[in-house]
Amino acid sequence: MTLPYGKRTMTKNNLILGMALTDGYGNLRGAWRAPNVDPSNYVNIEANIRYAQAAERGKFAFLFTPDFPAVRADVERAPISNIIEPLISLTAISQATSRIGFVATGSTTFQEPFNQARQFKALDVLSHGRAGWNAVTTSDPAVAANYGRPVAERTERYQRAHESIQIVQALWGSWEKEAWIKDQASGRFADPSKLKPINLQGEYVASRGPLPIPPSEQGQPVIFTSGGPSPHLLSIAGRYASGFISEVWTIEEARAQRAMVRRAAEEAGRDPDEIKYIVGLMTTVAPSVREGLDRRIAIAGDTLTAQVPHLAAMLGVQLQHSQLDQPLTPEQLAAAQASPMDPRSGPALEVARQGWTVRDILAHGVIDYHPVTVGPAEVHADHLQEWFEAGAADGFWLSPDVYEDGVDAFVDHVVPLLQERGIYPTEYPGRTLRENLGVPELYGLDPRVTSGEDS
Amino acid sequence: MTLPYGKRTMTKNNLILGMALTDGYGNLRGAWRAPNVDPSNYVNIEANIRYAQAAERGKFAFLFTPDFPAVRADVERAPISNIIEPLISLTAISQATSRIGFVATGSTTFQEPFNQARQFKALDVLSHGRAGWNAVTTSDPAVAANYGRPVAERTERYQRAHESIQIVQALWGSWEKEAWIKDQASGRFADPSKLKPINLQGEYVASRGPLPIPPSEQGQPVIFTSGGPSPHLLSIAGRYASGFISEVWTIEEARAQRAMVRRAAEEAGRDPDEIKYIVGLMTTVAPSVREGLDRRIAIAGDTLTAQVPHLAAMLGVQLQHSQLDQPLTPEQLAAAQASPMDPRSGPALEVARQGWTVRDILAHGVIDYHPVTVGPAEVHADHLQEWFEAGAADGFWLSPDVYEDGVDAFVDHVVPLLQERGIYPTEYPGRTLRENLGVPELYGLDPRVTSGEDS
Ligand SMILES: Cc1cc2nc3c(=O)[nH]c(=O)nc-3n(C[C@H](O)[C@H](O)[C@H](O)COP(=O)(O)O)c2cc1C
Ligand SMILES: Cc1cc2nc3c(=O)[nH]c(=O)nc-3n(C[C@H](O)[C@H](O)[C@H](O)COP(=O)(O)O)c2cc1C
C-alpha cells in the first residue's frame, strides 16, 4: 500500500465531461423511432462504439453506464432502458478507443467482491488505465427478484457496501506496485512478499486474496458512487469515491450537495478536490431554440403532451389539453407557483414566464430526469459555464437526445465553444482516467481512510 | 421455448479444433522466459489477440479459457497460470476476430446465475453468436477462500450447478425468438407475451427474470462442461452440455469416456451427436522430432530433468540423474512396467522403448496434463487423425508450447495437412459457434430434458 499520491493535473481548463451510454437510442422518449435511428441499436455494439468514438473526439473523460438489471419499462411501447451489460459492452468499446474512460455501474448487493475486483481490474489493465466503478447498493425490487431475494434493509445494504468496497480496493492493492519482477534471465517471476493475501472478513462478504492482476497504468480503477446525499451514501462517497454522480435541477441544490460531498471527503481525511461532483444534463443541439423544440416535438410528441396534468400540478394551475398551443394566460402566470414538492417546478415556471406555449414548455424537457438544454451551442455552453463557475459542479454527465446525431452535434458545436472560453481542455490531460479526471493514483486502500466498518 | 432444432453442419470434414488461452506465454514450463517472448504478455491483450487471430486463420472453432481464480503456482518462479479474467479478455478478443468462438469457464458455485446469464449472453450478442459457457463446479479451496467460504460438499455443488444452469438457460430463453417487434411506425417495441418471467426457485439459487437481452444469431451460448466422468458430472453433461472438455492420455480411455458422455446425453433424451467430446493435446511443431525435443529442452530444461524420479516411478525402474543422456539399458527396458496408477505410464513406456535418452523421453512431455506431440506436421496430424477416426474424440483443444510462434507453426504446417487428408474444414462451416461445432440452435431450456432438479 505504498504511494497513495501520484501526479495530478489541475489547470483552469478542467471542466469534466462524461457521457451516459444507455439503450443505444438516446434519452429523448421515442428516440428509438427517430427516422435516422436503427431500431436494433439496443444490441448493436457497433453503434455504441460510434457514439464512444464521437465522445472521445470531444475529449470526454468517461462513458457512464447506469444499471438496473431488470425489465423495467413498458416494454411494449418503450425500450428496456439500459445497456445490455455494462462491463462486457464497455470492454468491447475499449478496443475501439484509446483515451476515454469507462465508469461502469456495479451493485455491491448482488455481486461477489472477488468477481467485481477481478473484472474491473481486468478492464483497467486491458484498457491501459481507463476503468472506473460506480458502486451502488441497488434498491430496486425488480432487480432483487432477479437474484431471488427481497430488497434488504438500507442499513444492511450499506454495511455490505462498505465491506465490498474495502475488499475490492484491498484486492486491487494486493498485487503491489513492485511485485512483478518478470526477469527472464534469473527466472524470478514475482516477489511473493509483495503479492499477499488480504484476509478480510466482513459480516456479509469476505475474501482471502490476493488478486492475481498487476496494477494498471493508473494503479487501480476509479471509484464513483451515485445517488441522493443521504448520510449512508455520503459515508461511502467520502471514504472511497473519486467521483459522485448526481441528479439535481438547480444550481442552488447542486452547490449544497457538492459542499456536502466535499465535506464528507474532508471528514474521511481526504482532500475535497479528490472527489469530483458530476451533475446530469440532457441536451438537444440545434441551429436555434425553435428548431431544437421542433426536433423534440417530432420525436417525443405524444409522450410530451401526456405530461400536461403533471405540469399543471407543478405550477399549481389548471391546464387544458386545448391550451397546448397557447402560452399560459396572464391570469395563469400570476397564479402560478413553483411546487415545493418537485425541484423541477422552479425551472419550469421560468420557462413558462418566457411566454412559450404549453407544448413548447414541455418540449423544453421541464419534466425529465435532469436539466435539459435545447438550442444552439451557446445555450449549452452557457449552462455548463454558469454551473461550473458557480461551484455547482466539477463536471457533467451528458445524455444526448438521440445518440445517432446528438453526440456529434455536441462535440462539433458545443465543445469548441467551451474550449474557446478556456474552461475545457483542448487535448486529453493524460492517458488514464485518473489523469483525465484530475484525481490521484491509488494502490490498494487509501491509508488516510479509517478501515473500520461503518453501519 | 420454440424451435429447439436448427440447421446442422455434419460433413466428413468435421474434426473440431479449439485452443486454450491460458497465461499469455504457453503451456511449456518456462515459456515466459523463451527468447522471443515478452514477459509482460500475461497482461497484454494485444498478444492474446494475435494468438486468437492466428487460430482463426486456422479455422479453429473456439478459444477455451480454463479458470481457477486464485494465485496457485509458485509465483516466485512461474507465472500465475490463467488468463486474467475469461469473459473480459474474450470480449476484447471478440472485437478483433469474426468467426472463432469463445468458451469461457464460469463457476456455478461462485457466481450468481443472473449475472452469468447476462454476461454470457451479452458476449454472445455482441460477438454475433460466438459465445460458450464451460460450466464447472470449482472445487479448489484456494478459489473458495477468495469468496470467503470453504469448499462445499460435492452433492451441494452439483445441486447448485443443476439449478444454476437451468436458471441460466431459462433466462437465455426468456426473451423468445419473436419477442422483439421494434416497429418504428407503430411504436411497438416488444411483445410482452414473449418476454416473460421464469420464476425459478431452487434450493441454492433463484431468479424471476426475464433477462432483457434478445437471442443472438445462434439463439443462446453453447454450454460446455469439463472434468472426469463422475456420475455427477455426467448428469450435467448429458442434460445440458453441447461440448465436453476432457483430459485423457490414451485412445482407449478416451473412447470409453466419450461413450459414457454420449450415453448420458441419450439417457437425457438427446441425440448423442449433439455433444462433442473434446480431448486435450499439447503441441511442439518443429522441422523434425529432434529439433522439437531440443526446443523443449532449451525452454523447459531444469523443470524436465526434475521429473526423473517421477518417470522412474511410472516405469517401475531405478533411474539415476547420471543416466540423463543415456537411453534405458536393455535390463531396465525388460524390467519396466507401466504403472497402473498413472494413465501416462503406458505412453511413456512406448517412448522409452523407442530408444530415446532419459532427457529426451521427458522432453516428449510424457509427464504432462495431456498427451504431447513433438515434431513435424505429420506427427501431429497422425495423432489427431488416429484419435478422431478411432472414435476417441470429436475434436481437440490444443495447448501450444509457446503461443508466440507455436500457434502460427500449427496453423501453417499442421492445418493444411489435416485439410488435405479431408478430415478438417477448409472454411468455417458457418458464422456462429453452434454452426462451427455442428450442434443445433437452442432457445431456452431443451424441452426434451426433464426439468426436475437432480442431486
Ligand atoms: C444519477 C443517478 C444515477 C444512479 N444510477 C444507479 C444505477 O445505475 N444503478 C443503481 O442501482 N443505482 C443507481 N443510483 C443510485 C440509487 O438510486 C440509490 O440507491 C438511491 O439514490 C439511494 O437510495 P438508498 O439510499 O436507499 O440506496 C443512481 C442514482 C442517481 C442519482
Ligand atoms: C480438462 C479439464 C479442464 C477443467 N477446467 C476447469 C476450470 O477451468 N476450472 C474449474 O474450476 N474446473 C475445471 N475442471 C473441472 C474440475 O477439475 C472438476 O471439478 C473435477 O474434474 C471434478 O471434480 P468434482 O466432481 O469434485 O467437481 C476441468 C477439468 C478438466 C478435466
JSON list of C-alpha atoms and ligand atoms in Angstrom, two decimals, chain A residues 64-69 82 105-107 134-140 143 154 157-158 225-230 232-233 244-248 278 280 369-370 397, ligand 1:
[
{"chain": "A", "resi": 64, "resn": "PHE", "atom": "CA", "xyz": [-21.01, 6.09, -17.75]},
{"chain": "A", "resi": 65, "resn": "THR", "atom": "CA", "xyz": [-23.37, 3.11, -17.83]},
{"chain": "A", "resi": 66, "resn": "PRO", "atom": "CA", "xyz": [-26.27, 3.27, -15.38]},
{"chain": "A", "resi": 67, "resn": "ASP", "atom": "CA", "xyz": [-27.51, -0.19, -14.47]},
{"chain": "A", "resi": 68, "resn": "PHE", "atom": "CA", "xyz": [-30.72, -1.59, -13.04]},
{"chain": "A", "resi": 69, "resn": "PRO", "atom": "CA", "xyz": [-30.62, -5.14, -14.36]},
{"chain": "A", "resi": 82, "resn": "ASN", "atom": "CA", "xyz": [-30.06, 0.28, -20.12]},
{"chain": "A", "resi": 105, "resn": "THR", "atom": "CA", "xyz": [-22.19, 0.72, -12.54]},
{"chain": "A", "resi": 106, "resn": "GLY", "atom": "CA", "xyz": [-21.85, -2.40, -10.42]},
{"chain": "A", "resi": 107, "resn": "SER", "atom": "CA", "xyz": [-24.01, -3.36, -7.46]},
{"chain": "A", "resi": 134, "resn": "ASN", "atom": "CA", "xyz": [-19.81, 3.26, -9.97]},
{"chain": "A", "resi": 135, "resn": "ALA", "atom": "CA", "xyz": [-20.52, 1.37, -6.76]},
{"chain": "A", "resi": 136, "resn": "VAL", "atom": "CA", "xyz": [-24.23, 1.45, -5.85]},
{"chain": "A", "resi": 137, "resn": "THR", "atom": "CA", "xyz": [-26.30, -0.56, -3.41]},
{"chain": "A", "resi": 138, "resn": "THR", "atom": "CA", "xyz": [-29.27, -1.13, -5.79]},
{"chain": "A", "resi": 139, "resn": "SER", "atom": "CA", "xyz": [-32.60, -0.88, -4.09]},
{"chain": "A", "resi": 140, "resn": "ASP", "atom": "CA", "xyz": [-34.88, -1.82, -6.97]},
{"chain": "A", "resi": 143, "resn": "VAL", "atom": "CA", "xyz": [-33.56, -6.28, -9.63]},
{"chain": "A", "resi": 154, "resn": "ARG", "atom": "CA", "xyz": [-30.81, 0.08, 3.92]},
{"chain": "A", "resi": 157, "resn": "ARG", "atom": "CA", "xyz": [-27.16, -2.78, 2.10]},
{"chain": "A", "resi": 158, "resn": "TYR", "atom": "CA", "xyz": [-24.76, -0.05, 3.19]},
{"chain": "A", "resi": 225, "resn": "THR", "atom": "CA", "xyz": [-20.89, 6.41, -6.46]},
{"chain": "A", "resi": 226, "resn": "SER", "atom": "CA", "xyz": [-24.26, 7.95, -7.24]},
{"chain": "A", "resi": 227, "resn": "GLY", "atom": "CA", "xyz": [-27.49, 8.85, -5.54]},
{"chain": "A", "resi": 228, "resn": "GLY", "atom": "CA", "xyz": [-29.04, 11.39, -3.25]},
{"chain": "A", "resi": 229, "resn": "PRO", "atom": "CA", "xyz": [-26.90, 12.80, -0.42]},
{"chain": "A", "resi": 230, "resn": "SER", "atom": "CA", "xyz": [-28.13, 10.56, 2.39]},
{"chain": "A", "resi": 232, "resn": "HIS", "atom": "CA", "xyz": [-25.33, 6.47, 4.26]},
{"chain": "A", "resi": 233, "resn": "LEU", "atom": "CA", "xyz": [-24.26, 7.37, 0.77]},
{"chain": "A", "resi": 244, "resn": "PHE", "atom": "CA", "xyz": [-20.03, 11.43, -7.38]},
{"chain": "A", "resi": 245, "resn": "ILE", "atom": "CA", "xyz": [-22.77, 11.17, -9.99]},
{"chain": "A", "resi": 246, "resn": "SER", "atom": "CA", "xyz": [-25.79, 13.21, -9.07]},
{"chain": "A", "resi": 247, "resn": "GLU", "atom": "CA", "xyz": [-29.20, 14.24, -10.18]},
{"chain": "A", "resi": 248, "resn": "VAL", "atom": "CA", "xyz": [-30.12, 17.88, -9.43]},
{"chain": "A", "resi": 278, "resn": "ILE", "atom": "CA", "xyz": [-20.69, 15.38, -11.61]},
{"chain": "A", "resi": 280, "resn": "GLY", "atom": "CA", "xyz": [-26.53, 15.36, -15.21]},
{"chain": "A", "resi": 369, "resn": "TYR", "atom": "CA", "xyz": [-34.54, 13.22, -15.04]},
{"chain": "A", "resi": 370, "resn": "HIS", "atom": "CA", "xyz": [-32.09, 16.09, -15.34]},
{"chain": "A", "resi": 397, "resn": "TRP", "atom": "CA", "xyz": [-22.58, 13.66, -17.48]},
{"chain": "C", "resi": 1, "resn": "LIG", "atom": "C1", "xyz": [-27.94, 9.97, -11.26]},
{"chain": "C", "resi": 1, "resn": "LIG", "atom": "C2", "xyz": [-28.07, 8.70, -10.51]},
{"chain": "C", "resi": 1, "resn": "LIG", "atom": "C3", "xyz": [-27.73, 7.52, -11.13]},
{"chain": "C", "resi": 1, "resn": "LIG", "atom": "C4", "xyz": [-27.86, 6.32, -10.47]},
{"chain": "C", "resi": 1, "resn": "LIG", "atom": "N1", "xyz": [-27.55, 5.17, -11.10]},
{"chain": "C", "resi": 1, "resn": "LIG", "atom": "C5", "xyz": [-27.83, 4.00, -10.50]},
{"chain": "C", "resi": 1, "resn": "LIG", "atom": "C6", "xyz": [-27.70, 2.81, -11.21]},
{"chain": "C", "resi": 1, "resn": "LIG", "atom": "O1", "xyz": [-27.34, 2.82, -12.38]},
{"chain": "C", "resi": 1, "resn": "LIG", "atom": "N2", "xyz": [-27.99, 1.64, -10.60]},
{"chain": "C", "resi": 1, "resn": "LIG", "atom": "C7", "xyz": [-28.40, 1.59, -9.31]},
{"chain": "C", "resi": 1, "resn": "LIG", "atom": "O2", "xyz": [-28.66, 0.51, -8.83]},
{"chain": "C", "resi": 1, "resn": "LIG", "atom": "N3", "xyz": [-28.50, 2.72, -8.59]},
{"chain": "C", "resi": 1, "resn": "LIG", "atom": "C8", "xyz": [-28.24, 3.92, -9.17]},
{"chain": "C", "resi": 1, "resn": "LIG", "atom": "N4", "xyz": [-28.38, 5.08, -8.47]},
{"chain": "C", "resi": 1, "resn": "LIG", "atom": "C9", "xyz": [-28.45, 5.03, -7.03]},
{"chain": "C", "resi": 1, "resn": "LIG", "atom": "C10", "xyz": [-29.74, 4.64, -6.39]},
{"chain": "C", "resi": 1, "resn": "LIG", "atom": "O3", "xyz": [-30.74, 5.35, -6.99]},
{"chain": "C", "resi": 1, "resn": "LIG", "atom": "C11", "xyz": [-29.57, 4.85, -4.93]},
{"chain": "C", "resi": 1, "resn": "LIG", "atom": "O4", "xyz": [-29.73, 3.63, -4.34]},
{"chain": "C", "resi": 1, "resn": "LIG", "atom": "C12", "xyz": [-30.50, 5.87, -4.34]},
{"chain": "C", "resi": 1, "resn": "LIG", "atom": "O5", "xyz": [-30.19, 7.10, -4.89]},
{"chain": "C", "resi": 1, "resn": "LIG", "atom": "C13", "xyz": [-30.37, 5.98, -2.86]},
{"chain": "C", "resi": 1, "resn": "LIG", "atom": "O6", "xyz": [-31.21, 5.09, -2.25]},
{"chain": "C", "resi": 1, "resn": "LIG", "atom": "P1", "xyz": [-30.72, 4.22, -0.97]},
{"chain": "C", "resi": 1, "resn": "LIG", "atom": "O7", "xyz": [-30.09, 5.18, -0.04]},
{"chain": "C", "resi": 1, "resn": "LIG", "atom": "O8", "xyz": [-31.93, 3.57, -0.41]},
{"chain": "C", "resi": 1, "resn": "LIG", "atom": "O9", "xyz": [-29.76, 3.25, -1.50]},
{"chain": "C", "resi": 1, "resn": "LIG", "atom": "C14", "xyz": [-28.31, 6.29, -9.14]},
{"chain": "C", "resi": 1, "resn": "LIG", "atom": "C15", "xyz": [-28.65, 7.49, -8.52]},
{"chain": "C", "resi": 1, "resn": "LIG", "atom": "C16", "xyz": [-28.54, 8.68, -9.18]},
{"chain": "C", "resi": 1, "resn": "LIG", "atom": "C17", "xyz": [-28.92, 9.94, -8.51]}
]
